[in-house]
């Protein structure tokens, strides 16, 4: 069991691959190899679908938004779908969506992955 659900061996293989990329960045920073691998679409997909959705649902209990509270943010990389993060008193979600309106944060793909994992690039531009 992981985050209240059963996962498969192939899931953990993918998850370990992602964690190795992230921890390599932790050690080396924003070198060309890190930026290249962090920018891969599979990194974003795994972070949002396989990890983000169950963890965000589990984390709903820690928020005190009140009955009418709502938090919604869009993370944008030009040329790709936005990642939309929503938190309400009824629950939380993270998903891909067609770009619409203003982005909360617009960045390159590597910086967006780092943000999703609670890190920030050495060059915030």
mmCIF file of C-alpha atoms in Angstrom:
data_model
loop_
_atom_site.group_PDB
_atom_site.id
_atom_site.type_symbol
_atom_site.label_atom_id
_atom_site.label_comp_id
_atom_site.label_asym_id
_atom_site.label_seq_id
_atom_site.Cartn_x
_atom_site.Cartn_y
_atom_site.Cartn_z
ATOM 1 C CA UNK A 1 0.000 0.000 0.000
ATOM 2 C CA UNK A 2 1.224 3.481 -0.880
ATOM 3 C CA UNK A 3 -0.814 6.620 -0.205
ATOM 4 C CA UNK A 4 -3.867 4.433 0.414
ATOM 5 C CA UNK A 5 -3.634 2.467 -2.823
ATOM 6 C CA UNK A 6 -1.905 -0.550 -4.266
ATOM 7 C CA UNK A 7 0.696 0.058 -6.919
ATOM 8 C CA UNK A 8 2.477 -2.217 -9.343
ATOM 9 C CA UNK A 9 6.126 -3.086 -9.730
ATOM 10 C CA UNK A 10 6.284 -1.141 -13.051
ATOM 11 C CA UNK A 11 4.939 1.913 -11.173
ATOM 12 C CA UNK A 12 7.790 1.696 -8.687
ATOM 13 C CA UNK A 13 10.320 1.286 -11.493
ATOM 14 C CA UNK A 14 9.027 4.524 -13.051
ATOM 15 C CA UNK A 15 8.889 6.209 -9.664
ATOM 16 C CA UNK A 16 12.473 5.220 -8.843
ATOM 17 C CA UNK A 17 13.611 6.531 -12.236
ATOM 18 C CA UNK A 18 11.978 9.863 -11.420
ATOM 19 C CA UNK A 19 13.428 9.965 -7.916
ATOM 20 C CA UNK A 20 16.909 9.270 -9.308
ATOM 21 C CA UNK A 21 16.546 12.230 -11.688
ATOM 22 C CA UNK A 22 15.362 14.492 -8.855
ATOM 23 C CA UNK A 23 18.074 13.412 -6.423
ATOM 24 C CA UNK A 24 20.707 13.800 -9.133
ATOM 25 C CA UNK A 25 19.492 17.407 -9.471
ATOM 26 C CA UNK A 26 19.690 17.770 -5.673
ATOM 27 C CA UNK A 27 23.391 16.929 -5.931
ATOM 28 C CA UNK A 28 24.392 18.621 -9.187
ATOM 29 C CA UNK A 29 21.944 21.485 -9.638
ATOM 30 C CA UNK A 30 20.936 22.991 -12.956
ATOM 31 C CA UNK A 31 23.506 21.452 -15.260
ATOM 32 C CA UNK A 32 22.599 20.654 -18.873
ATOM 33 C CA UNK A 33 21.929 16.968 -18.165
ATOM 34 C CA UNK A 34 19.564 17.748 -15.276
ATOM 35 C CA UNK A 35 17.605 20.308 -17.278
ATOM 36 C CA UNK A 36 17.348 17.923 -20.253
ATOM 37 C CA UNK A 37 16.043 14.984 -18.198
ATOM 38 C CA UNK A 38 13.766 17.084 -15.973
ATOM 39 C CA UNK A 39 12.164 18.452 -19.162
ATOM 40 C CA UNK A 40 11.051 15.031 -20.421
ATOM 41 C CA UNK A 41 7.250 14.691 -20.739
ATOM 42 C CA UNK A 42 7.259 11.400 -18.780
ATOM 43 C CA UNK A 43 8.559 13.299 -15.728
ATOM 44 C CA UNK A 44 5.592 15.669 -15.809
ATOM 45 C CA UNK A 45 3.060 12.916 -16.477
ATOM 46 C CA UNK A 46 4.336 10.740 -13.633
ATOM 47 C CA UNK A 47 4.469 13.704 -11.234
ATOM 48 C CA UNK A 48 0.886 14.781 -11.962
ATOM 49 C CA UNK A 49 -0.986 11.528 -12.601
ATOM 50 C CA UNK A 50 0.839 8.822 -10.662
ATOM 51 C CA UNK A 51 2.128 10.813 -7.705
ATOM 52 C CA UNK A 52 0.311 14.153 -7.537
ATOM 53 C CA UNK A 53 -3.275 12.953 -7.731
ATOM 54 C CA UNK A 54 -3.151 10.458 -4.829
ATOM 55 C CA UNK A 55 -0.957 12.653 -2.641
ATOM 56 C CA UNK A 56 -3.092 15.742 -3.183
ATOM 57 C CA UNK A 57 -6.229 13.784 -2.291
ATOM 58 C CA UNK A 58 -4.532 12.490 0.862
ATOM 59 C CA UNK A 59 -3.352 16.003 1.802
ATOM 60 C CA UNK A 60 -6.841 17.520 1.809
ATOM 61 C CA UNK A 61 -7.190 17.086 5.556
ATOM 62 C CA UNK A 62 -4.351 19.537 6.246
ATOM 63 C CA UNK A 63 -6.075 22.504 4.609
ATOM 64 C CA UNK A 64 -8.439 24.829 6.436
ATOM 65 C CA UNK A 65 -10.155 26.611 3.553
ATOM 66 C CA UNK A 66 -13.515 26.962 5.280
ATOM 67 C CA UNK A 67 -16.782 26.034 3.580
ATOM 68 C CA UNK A 68 -16.418 28.610 0.777
ATOM 69 C CA UNK A 69 -12.628 28.599 0.396
ATOM 70 C CA UNK A 70 -11.067 27.823 -2.957
ATOM 71 C CA UNK A 71 -7.513 27.808 -4.231
ATOM 72 C CA UNK A 72 -6.747 27.288 -7.935
ATOM 73 C CA UNK A 73 -3.445 27.775 -9.693
ATOM 74 C CA UNK A 74 -2.191 27.137 -13.236
ATOM 75 C CA UNK A 75 1.370 26.093 -13.950
ATOM 76 C CA UNK A 76 2.204 26.748 -17.589
ATOM 77 C CA UNK A 77 4.952 25.763 -19.966
ATOM 78 C CA UNK A 78 4.426 27.292 -23.429
ATOM 79 C CA UNK A 79 3.428 24.683 -25.983
ATOM 80 C CA UNK A 80 2.108 22.150 -23.443
ATOM 81 C CA UNK A 81 -1.019 21.634 -21.386
ATOM 82 C CA UNK A 82 -1.294 23.547 -18.127
ATOM 83 C CA UNK A 83 -1.187 21.769 -14.810
ATOM 84 C CA UNK A 84 -4.162 22.960 -12.772
ATOM 85 C CA UNK A 85 -4.065 22.541 -9.001
ATOM 86 C CA UNK A 86 -7.333 23.103 -7.152
ATOM 87 C CA UNK A 87 -8.136 22.892 -3.456
ATOM 88 C CA UNK A 88 -11.604 23.371 -1.980
ATOM 89 C CA UNK A 89 -13.372 22.313 1.195
ATOM 90 C CA UNK A 90 -14.820 19.452 -0.861
ATOM 91 C CA UNK A 91 -11.390 18.135 -1.918
ATOM 92 C CA UNK A 92 -8.275 18.717 -3.977
ATOM 93 C CA UNK A 93 -7.247 17.903 -7.520
ATOM 94 C CA UNK A 94 -4.355 18.176 -9.914
ATOM 95 C CA UNK A 95 -4.787 17.596 -13.638
ATOM 96 C CA UNK A 96 -3.749 18.635 -17.125
ATOM 97 C CA UNK A 97 -5.884 21.209 -18.959
ATOM 98 C CA UNK A 98 -5.767 23.206 -22.156
ATOM 99 C CA UNK A 99 -4.099 26.586 -21.496
ATOM 100 C CA UNK A 100 -6.735 29.158 -20.638
ATOM 101 C CA UNK A 101 -6.597 32.567 -19.008
ATOM 102 C CA UNK A 102 -3.566 33.712 -17.092
ATOM 103 C CA UNK A 103 -1.001 31.334 -15.683
ATOM 104 C CA UNK A 104 -0.080 31.614 -12.026
ATOM 105 C CA UNK A 105 3.462 30.554 -12.866
ATOM 106 C CA UNK A 106 4.949 30.251 -16.352
ATOM 107 C CA UNK A 107 8.262 28.475 -16.634
ATOM 108 C CA UNK A 108 10.273 25.964 -18.586
ATOM 109 C CA UNK A 109 9.482 22.234 -18.154
ATOM 110 C CA UNK A 110 12.411 21.541 -15.810
ATOM 111 C CA UNK A 111 11.504 24.375 -13.429
ATOM 112 C CA UNK A 112 7.860 23.230 -13.356
ATOM 113 C CA UNK A 113 8.885 19.718 -12.281
ATOM 114 C CA UNK A 114 11.139 21.130 -9.585
ATOM 115 C CA UNK A 115 8.260 23.285 -8.324
ATOM 116 C CA UNK A 116 5.912 20.279 -8.190
ATOM 117 C CA UNK A 117 8.469 18.447 -6.056
ATOM 118 C CA UNK A 118 9.026 21.375 -3.683
ATOM 119 C CA UNK A 119 12.314 22.544 -5.137
ATOM 120 C CA UNK A 120 13.397 25.590 -7.084
ATOM 121 C CA UNK A 121 15.970 25.983 -9.840
ATOM 122 C CA UNK A 122 19.239 27.727 -9.169
ATOM 123 C CA UNK A 123 18.372 30.163 -11.978
ATOM 124 C CA UNK A 124 14.806 31.301 -11.260
ATOM 125 C CA UNK A 125 14.525 33.241 -14.542
#
